[in-house]
Short mmCIF file of C-alpha atoms in Angstrom, two decimals:
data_model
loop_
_atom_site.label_atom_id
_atom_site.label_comp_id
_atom_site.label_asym_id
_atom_site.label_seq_id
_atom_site.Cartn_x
_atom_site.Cartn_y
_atom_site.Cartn_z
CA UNK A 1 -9.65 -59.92 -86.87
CA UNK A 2 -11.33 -56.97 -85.58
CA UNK A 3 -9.55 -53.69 -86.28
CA UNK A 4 -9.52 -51.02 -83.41
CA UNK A 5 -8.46 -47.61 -84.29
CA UNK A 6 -7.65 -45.43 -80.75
CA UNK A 7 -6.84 -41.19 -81.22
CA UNK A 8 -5.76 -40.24 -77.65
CA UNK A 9 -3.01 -39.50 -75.29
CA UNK A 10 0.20 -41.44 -74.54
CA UNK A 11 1.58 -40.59 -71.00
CA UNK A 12 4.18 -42.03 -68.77
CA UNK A 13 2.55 -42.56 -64.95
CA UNK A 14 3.88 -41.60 -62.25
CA UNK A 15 2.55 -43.41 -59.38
CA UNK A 16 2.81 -43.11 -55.45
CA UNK A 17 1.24 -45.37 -53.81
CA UNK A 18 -0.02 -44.06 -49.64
CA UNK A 19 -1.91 -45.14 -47.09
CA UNK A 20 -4.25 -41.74 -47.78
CA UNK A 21 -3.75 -39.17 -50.11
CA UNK A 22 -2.75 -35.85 -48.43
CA UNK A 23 -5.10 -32.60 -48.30
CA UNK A 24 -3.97 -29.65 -49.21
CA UNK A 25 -0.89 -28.33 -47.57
CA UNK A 26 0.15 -32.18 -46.36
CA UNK A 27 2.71 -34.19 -46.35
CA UNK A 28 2.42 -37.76 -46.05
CA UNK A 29 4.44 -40.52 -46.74
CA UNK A 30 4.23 -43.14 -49.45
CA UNK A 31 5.23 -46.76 -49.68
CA UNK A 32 5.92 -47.68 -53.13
CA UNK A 33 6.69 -45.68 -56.25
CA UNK A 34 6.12 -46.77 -59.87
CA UNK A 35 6.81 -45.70 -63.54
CA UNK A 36 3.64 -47.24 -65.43
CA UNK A 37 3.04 -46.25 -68.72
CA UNK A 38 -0.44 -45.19 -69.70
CA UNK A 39 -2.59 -42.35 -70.79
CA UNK A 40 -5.97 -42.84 -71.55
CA UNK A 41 -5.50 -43.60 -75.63
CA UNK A 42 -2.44 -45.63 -74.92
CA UNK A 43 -4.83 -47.57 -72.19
CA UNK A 44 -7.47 -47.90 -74.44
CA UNK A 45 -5.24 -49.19 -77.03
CA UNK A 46 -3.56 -52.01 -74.77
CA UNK A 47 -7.26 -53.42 -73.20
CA UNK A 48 -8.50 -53.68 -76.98
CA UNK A 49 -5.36 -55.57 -77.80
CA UNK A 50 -5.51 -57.85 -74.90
CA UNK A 51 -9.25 -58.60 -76.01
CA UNK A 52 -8.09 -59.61 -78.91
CA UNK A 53 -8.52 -56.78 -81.34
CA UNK A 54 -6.16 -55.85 -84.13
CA UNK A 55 -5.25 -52.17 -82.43
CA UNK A 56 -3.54 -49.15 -84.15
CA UNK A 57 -2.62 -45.65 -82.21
CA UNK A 58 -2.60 -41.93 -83.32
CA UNK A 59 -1.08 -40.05 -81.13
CA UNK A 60 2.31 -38.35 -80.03
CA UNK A 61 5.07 -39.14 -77.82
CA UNK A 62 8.13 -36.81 -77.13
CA UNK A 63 12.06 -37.10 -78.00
CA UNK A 64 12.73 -38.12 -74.21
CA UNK A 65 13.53 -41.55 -72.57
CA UNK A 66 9.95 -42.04 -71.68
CA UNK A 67 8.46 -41.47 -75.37
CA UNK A 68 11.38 -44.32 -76.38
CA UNK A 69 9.82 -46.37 -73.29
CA UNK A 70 6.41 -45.71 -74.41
CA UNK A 71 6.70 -46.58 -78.18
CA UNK A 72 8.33 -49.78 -76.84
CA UNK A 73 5.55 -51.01 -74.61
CA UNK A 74 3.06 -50.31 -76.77
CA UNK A 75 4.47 -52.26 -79.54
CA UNK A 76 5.66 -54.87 -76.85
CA UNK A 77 1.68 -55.57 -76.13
CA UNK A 78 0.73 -55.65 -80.06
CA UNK A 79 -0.11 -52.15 -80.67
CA UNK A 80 0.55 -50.95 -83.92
CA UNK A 81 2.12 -47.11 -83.48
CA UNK A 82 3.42 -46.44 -87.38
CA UNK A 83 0.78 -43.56 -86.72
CA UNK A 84 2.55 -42.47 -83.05
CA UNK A 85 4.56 -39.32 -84.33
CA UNK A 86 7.82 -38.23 -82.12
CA UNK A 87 7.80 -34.84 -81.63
CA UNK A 88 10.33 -32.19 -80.18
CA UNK A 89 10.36 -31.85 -76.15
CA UNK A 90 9.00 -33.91 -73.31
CA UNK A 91 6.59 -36.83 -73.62
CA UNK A 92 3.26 -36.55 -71.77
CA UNK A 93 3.14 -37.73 -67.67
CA UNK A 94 -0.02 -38.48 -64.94
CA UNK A 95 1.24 -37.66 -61.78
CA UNK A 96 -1.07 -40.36 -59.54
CA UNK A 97 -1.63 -40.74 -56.15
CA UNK A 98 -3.30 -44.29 -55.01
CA UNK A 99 -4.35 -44.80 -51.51
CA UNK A 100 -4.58 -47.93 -49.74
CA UNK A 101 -8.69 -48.47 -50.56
CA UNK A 102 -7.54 -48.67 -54.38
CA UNK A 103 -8.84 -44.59 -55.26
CA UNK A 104 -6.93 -42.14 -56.76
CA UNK A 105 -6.16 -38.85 -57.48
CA UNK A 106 -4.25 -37.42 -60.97
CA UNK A 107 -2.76 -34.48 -62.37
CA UNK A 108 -1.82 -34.80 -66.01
CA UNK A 109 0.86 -32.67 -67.81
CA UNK A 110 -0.06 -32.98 -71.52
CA UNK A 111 3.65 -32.78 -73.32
CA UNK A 112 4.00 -34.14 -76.80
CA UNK A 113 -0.39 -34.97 -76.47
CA UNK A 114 -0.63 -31.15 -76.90
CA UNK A 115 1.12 -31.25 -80.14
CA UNK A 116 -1.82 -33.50 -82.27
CA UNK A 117 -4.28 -30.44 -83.35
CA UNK A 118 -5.01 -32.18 -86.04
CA UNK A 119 -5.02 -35.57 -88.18
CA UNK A 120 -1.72 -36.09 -89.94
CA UNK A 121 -1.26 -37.72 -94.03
CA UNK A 122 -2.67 -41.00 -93.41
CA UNK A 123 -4.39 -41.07 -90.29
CA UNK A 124 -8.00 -40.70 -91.99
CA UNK A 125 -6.89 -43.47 -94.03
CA UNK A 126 -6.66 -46.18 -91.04
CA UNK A 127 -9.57 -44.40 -89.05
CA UNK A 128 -11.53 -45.28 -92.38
CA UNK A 129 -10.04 -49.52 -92.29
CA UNK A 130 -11.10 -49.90 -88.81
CA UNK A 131 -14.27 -51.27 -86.97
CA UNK A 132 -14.60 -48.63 -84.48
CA UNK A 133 -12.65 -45.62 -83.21
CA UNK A 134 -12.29 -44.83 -79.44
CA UNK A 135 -11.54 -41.31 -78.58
CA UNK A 136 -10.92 -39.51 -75.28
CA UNK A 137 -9.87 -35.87 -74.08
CA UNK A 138 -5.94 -35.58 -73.26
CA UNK A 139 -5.55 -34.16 -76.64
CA UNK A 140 -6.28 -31.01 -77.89
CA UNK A 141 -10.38 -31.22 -78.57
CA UNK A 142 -9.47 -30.21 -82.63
CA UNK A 143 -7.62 -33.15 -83.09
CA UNK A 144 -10.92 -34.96 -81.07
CA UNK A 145 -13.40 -33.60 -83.43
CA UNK A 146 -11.42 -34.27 -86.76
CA UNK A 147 -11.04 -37.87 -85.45
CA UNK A 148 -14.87 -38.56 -85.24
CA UNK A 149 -15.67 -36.33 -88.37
CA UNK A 150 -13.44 -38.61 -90.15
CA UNK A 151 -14.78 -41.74 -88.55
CA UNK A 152 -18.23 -40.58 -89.48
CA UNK A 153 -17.30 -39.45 -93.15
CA UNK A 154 -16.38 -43.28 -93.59
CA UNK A 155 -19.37 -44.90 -91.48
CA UNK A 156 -16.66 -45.94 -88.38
CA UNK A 157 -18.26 -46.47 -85.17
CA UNK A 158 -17.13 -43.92 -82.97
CA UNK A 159 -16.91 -43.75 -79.13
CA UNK A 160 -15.74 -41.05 -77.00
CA UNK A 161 -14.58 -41.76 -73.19
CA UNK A 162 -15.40 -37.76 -71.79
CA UNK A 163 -12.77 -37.60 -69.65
CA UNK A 164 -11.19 -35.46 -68.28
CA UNK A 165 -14.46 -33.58 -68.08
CA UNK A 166 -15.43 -30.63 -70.01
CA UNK A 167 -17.71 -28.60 -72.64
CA UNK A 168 -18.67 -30.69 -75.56
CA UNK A 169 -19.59 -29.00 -78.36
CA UNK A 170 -22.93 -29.86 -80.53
CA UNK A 171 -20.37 -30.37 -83.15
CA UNK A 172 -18.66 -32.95 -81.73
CA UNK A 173 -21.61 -34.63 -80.28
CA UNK A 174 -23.00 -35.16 -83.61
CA UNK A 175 -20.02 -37.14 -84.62
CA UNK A 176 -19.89 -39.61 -81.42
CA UNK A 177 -21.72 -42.49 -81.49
CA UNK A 178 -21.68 -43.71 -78.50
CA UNK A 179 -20.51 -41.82 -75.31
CA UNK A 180 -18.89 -43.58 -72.03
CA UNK A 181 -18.73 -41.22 -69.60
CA UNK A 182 -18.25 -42.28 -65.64
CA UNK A 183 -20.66 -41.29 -63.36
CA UNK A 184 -18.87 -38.07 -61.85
CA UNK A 185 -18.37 -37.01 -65.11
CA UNK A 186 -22.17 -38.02 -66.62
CA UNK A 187 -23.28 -35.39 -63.95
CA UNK A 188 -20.34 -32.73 -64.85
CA UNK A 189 -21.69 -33.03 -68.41
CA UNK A 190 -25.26 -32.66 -67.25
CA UNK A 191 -25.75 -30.97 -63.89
CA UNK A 192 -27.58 -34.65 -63.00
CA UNK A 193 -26.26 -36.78 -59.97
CA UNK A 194 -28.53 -39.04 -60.36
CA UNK A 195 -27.22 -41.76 -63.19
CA UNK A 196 -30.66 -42.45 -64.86
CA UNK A 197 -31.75 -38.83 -64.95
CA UNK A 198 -27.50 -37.92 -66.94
CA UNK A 199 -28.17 -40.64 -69.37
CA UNK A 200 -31.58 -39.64 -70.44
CA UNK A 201 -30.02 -35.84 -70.61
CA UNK A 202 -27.37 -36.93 -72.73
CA UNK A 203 -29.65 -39.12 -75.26
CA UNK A 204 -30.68 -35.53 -76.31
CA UNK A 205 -27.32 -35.04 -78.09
CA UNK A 206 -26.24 -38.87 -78.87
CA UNK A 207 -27.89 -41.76 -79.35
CA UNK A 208 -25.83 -44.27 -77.08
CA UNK A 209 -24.58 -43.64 -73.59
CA UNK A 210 -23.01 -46.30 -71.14
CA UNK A 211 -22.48 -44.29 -67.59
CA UNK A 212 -19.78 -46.53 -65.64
CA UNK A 213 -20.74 -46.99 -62.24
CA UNK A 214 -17.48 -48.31 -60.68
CA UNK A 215 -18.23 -51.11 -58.30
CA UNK A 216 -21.66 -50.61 -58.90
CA UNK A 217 -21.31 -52.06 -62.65
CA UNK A 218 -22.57 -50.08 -65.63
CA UNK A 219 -25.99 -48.14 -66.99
CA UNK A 220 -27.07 -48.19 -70.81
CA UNK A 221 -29.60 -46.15 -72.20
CA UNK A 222 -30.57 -45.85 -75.73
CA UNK A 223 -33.21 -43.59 -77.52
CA UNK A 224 -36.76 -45.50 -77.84
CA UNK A 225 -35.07 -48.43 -75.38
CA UNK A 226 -35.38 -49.07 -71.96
CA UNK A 227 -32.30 -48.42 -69.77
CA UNK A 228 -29.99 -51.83 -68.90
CA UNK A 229 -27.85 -51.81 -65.82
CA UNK A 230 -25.03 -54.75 -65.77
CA UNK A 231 -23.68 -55.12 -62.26
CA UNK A 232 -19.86 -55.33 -61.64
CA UNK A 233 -18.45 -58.73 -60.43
CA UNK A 234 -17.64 -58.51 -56.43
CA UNK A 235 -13.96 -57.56 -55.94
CA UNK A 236 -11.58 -56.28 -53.40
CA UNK A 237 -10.00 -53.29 -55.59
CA UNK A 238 -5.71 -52.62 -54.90
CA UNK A 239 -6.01 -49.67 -57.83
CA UNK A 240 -8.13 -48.33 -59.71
CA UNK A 241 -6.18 -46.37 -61.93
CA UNK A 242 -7.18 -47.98 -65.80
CA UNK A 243 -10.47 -49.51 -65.02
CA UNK A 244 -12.57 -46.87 -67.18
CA UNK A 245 -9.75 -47.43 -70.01
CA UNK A 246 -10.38 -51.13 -69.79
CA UNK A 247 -13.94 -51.35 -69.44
CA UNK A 248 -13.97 -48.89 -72.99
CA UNK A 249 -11.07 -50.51 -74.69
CA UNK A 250 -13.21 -54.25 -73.86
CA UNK A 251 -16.17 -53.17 -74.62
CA UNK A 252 -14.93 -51.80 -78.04
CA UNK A 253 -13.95 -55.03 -79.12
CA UNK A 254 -17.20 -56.82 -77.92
CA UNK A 255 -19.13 -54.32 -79.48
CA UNK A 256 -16.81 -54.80 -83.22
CA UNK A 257 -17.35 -58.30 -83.02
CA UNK A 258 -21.41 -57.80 -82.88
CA UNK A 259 -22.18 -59.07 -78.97
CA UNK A 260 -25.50 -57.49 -77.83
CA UNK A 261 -24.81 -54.22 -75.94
CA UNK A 262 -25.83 -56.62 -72.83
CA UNK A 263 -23.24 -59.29 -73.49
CA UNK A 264 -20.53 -56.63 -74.37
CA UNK A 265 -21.00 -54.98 -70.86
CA UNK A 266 -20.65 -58.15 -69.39
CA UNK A 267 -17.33 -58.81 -71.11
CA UNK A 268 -15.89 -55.42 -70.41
CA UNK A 269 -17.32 -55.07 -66.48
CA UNK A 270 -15.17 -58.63 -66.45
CA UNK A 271 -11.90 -57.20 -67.74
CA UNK A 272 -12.20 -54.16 -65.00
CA UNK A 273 -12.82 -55.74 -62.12
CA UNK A 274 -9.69 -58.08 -63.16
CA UNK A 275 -7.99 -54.44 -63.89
CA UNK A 276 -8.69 -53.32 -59.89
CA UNK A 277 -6.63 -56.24 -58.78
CA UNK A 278 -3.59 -55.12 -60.23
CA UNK A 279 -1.60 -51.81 -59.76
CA UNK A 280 -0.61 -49.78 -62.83
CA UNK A 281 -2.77 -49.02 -65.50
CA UNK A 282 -1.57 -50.96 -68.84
CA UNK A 283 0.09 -53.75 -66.42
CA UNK A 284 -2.80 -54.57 -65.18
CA UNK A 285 -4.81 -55.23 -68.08
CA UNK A 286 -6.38 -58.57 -68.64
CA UNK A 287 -5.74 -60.85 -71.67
CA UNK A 288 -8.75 -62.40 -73.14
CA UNK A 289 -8.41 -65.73 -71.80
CA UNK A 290 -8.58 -63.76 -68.24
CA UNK A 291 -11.21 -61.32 -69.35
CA UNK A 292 -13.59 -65.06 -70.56
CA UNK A 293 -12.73 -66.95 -67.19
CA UNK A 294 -14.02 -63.72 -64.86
CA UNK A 295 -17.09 -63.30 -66.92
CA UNK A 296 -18.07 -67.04 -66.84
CA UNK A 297 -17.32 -67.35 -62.93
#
């Protein structure tokens, strides 16, 4: 079975769910509330699993009700968390706001994420067993850049989601194999709007880039390859909330189980548009039986 190794964040959403979100200074009021948990590692984690993947976590939860609730729904989806550490103090939240045409808006308050700086005694180990090694940017950008170091020390694929968006050092760059930014944050790495023209800036510093496009599907570009644009299947979207983490975490798998990058995209543009339908972020991942039906309709 394909081995998935994730490095990221484990959060507990909160989610309100409004007609429109409020401006600043507004007050509006919401319909539904939700605890979901999530985070974009613990996402990650749960799509690759439900595509089929053998899936193992580093990360951090806190000593708090939520990191107890966390632990157990990862495990309860077939993550493997003997690498999740408990630490002292409160587990990691998103604070999300989802209005009625499935967008959202999201604060996140890091918690226990803020606590992995680094790798901890065994953690290069399983990085060096698995097939690839997704990465994102809720935790501390040391812990980031030993993660791919140590996936490229042992010849581990390694793909970094940039999000949320910020400065990427050469350093790190180096180390990432292939980069999945969205579109919004394509152009905050680059300064390009246009998706074509962010892709081709970013080849300069790795040598595989998928740019999600949302409803619009998904851009590849490659160096010395002409760039591939998969469209997204036609859906009416309820939330948007873990459709990046699902396209990544599905595309990961594809990818580890050596689909052409045009076939993986395919797969993975399937599971998010299945992932739009549903509210939460890891409840409304699909399984792989879900994930084949949607890409053969």
């Amino acid at each position: 079975m394909t081995h998935i190794a994730v490095l990221g964040s484990t959060n507990m959403d909160l989610v309100a769910y409004v007609a429109k979100a409020p401006q600043r200074g507004e007050t509006v009021t919401g319909r539904e509330f939700r605890t979901i948990p999530g985070g974009k590692g613990a996402n990650q984690a749960v799509a690759a699993a439900h595509a089929g993947a053998d899936v193992s976590l580093v990360g951090a939860v806190g000593a708090d009700s939520f990191g107890s609730q966390l632990r157990s729904t990862l495990e309860h989806f077939g993550v493997n968390t003997d690498h999740l550490r408990t630490t002292e103090g409160p587990s990691g939240t998103a604070h999300i706001v989802v209005d009625d045409e499935g967008g959202n808006a999201i604060v996140v308050i890091p918690g226990a994420n803020g606590t992995v700086t680094s790798l901890a005694p065994g953690d290069e180990g399983l990085i060096a067993s698995a097939d690839a090694l997704l990465l994102q940017l809720e935790i501390p950008l040391e812990a980031v850049l030993a993660g791919a170091e140590a996936a490229r020390r042992h010849g581990v694929r390694t793909i970094l989601t940039p999000a949320p968006a910020q400065f990427l050092s050469p350093q790190l760059l180096s180390a990432v194999d292939l980069l999945v930014p969205n579109q919004h944050e394509a152009a905050a790495l680059t300064g390009f709007t246009d998706p074509r023209g962010a892709a081709a800036a970013l080849l300069e510093q790795v040598p595989e880039v998928v740019v999600t496009l949302g409803a619009e599907g998904s851009l590849y570009a490659a160096r010395g390859a002409a760039p591939i644009t998969v469209p997204a299947p036609k859906v009416t979207a309820v939330d948007s909330t873990a459709a990046g983490d699902t396209f990544v975490g599905t595309l990961a798998v594809a990818l580890a189980e050596g689909r052409e990058m045009s076939e993986a995209m395919v797969w993975a543009s399937a599971a998010a548009s299945v992932s739009v339908q549903r509210h939460g972020a890891t409840s409304s991942m699909p399984y792989r039986s879900e994930i084949d039906t949607q890409a053969g309709a």
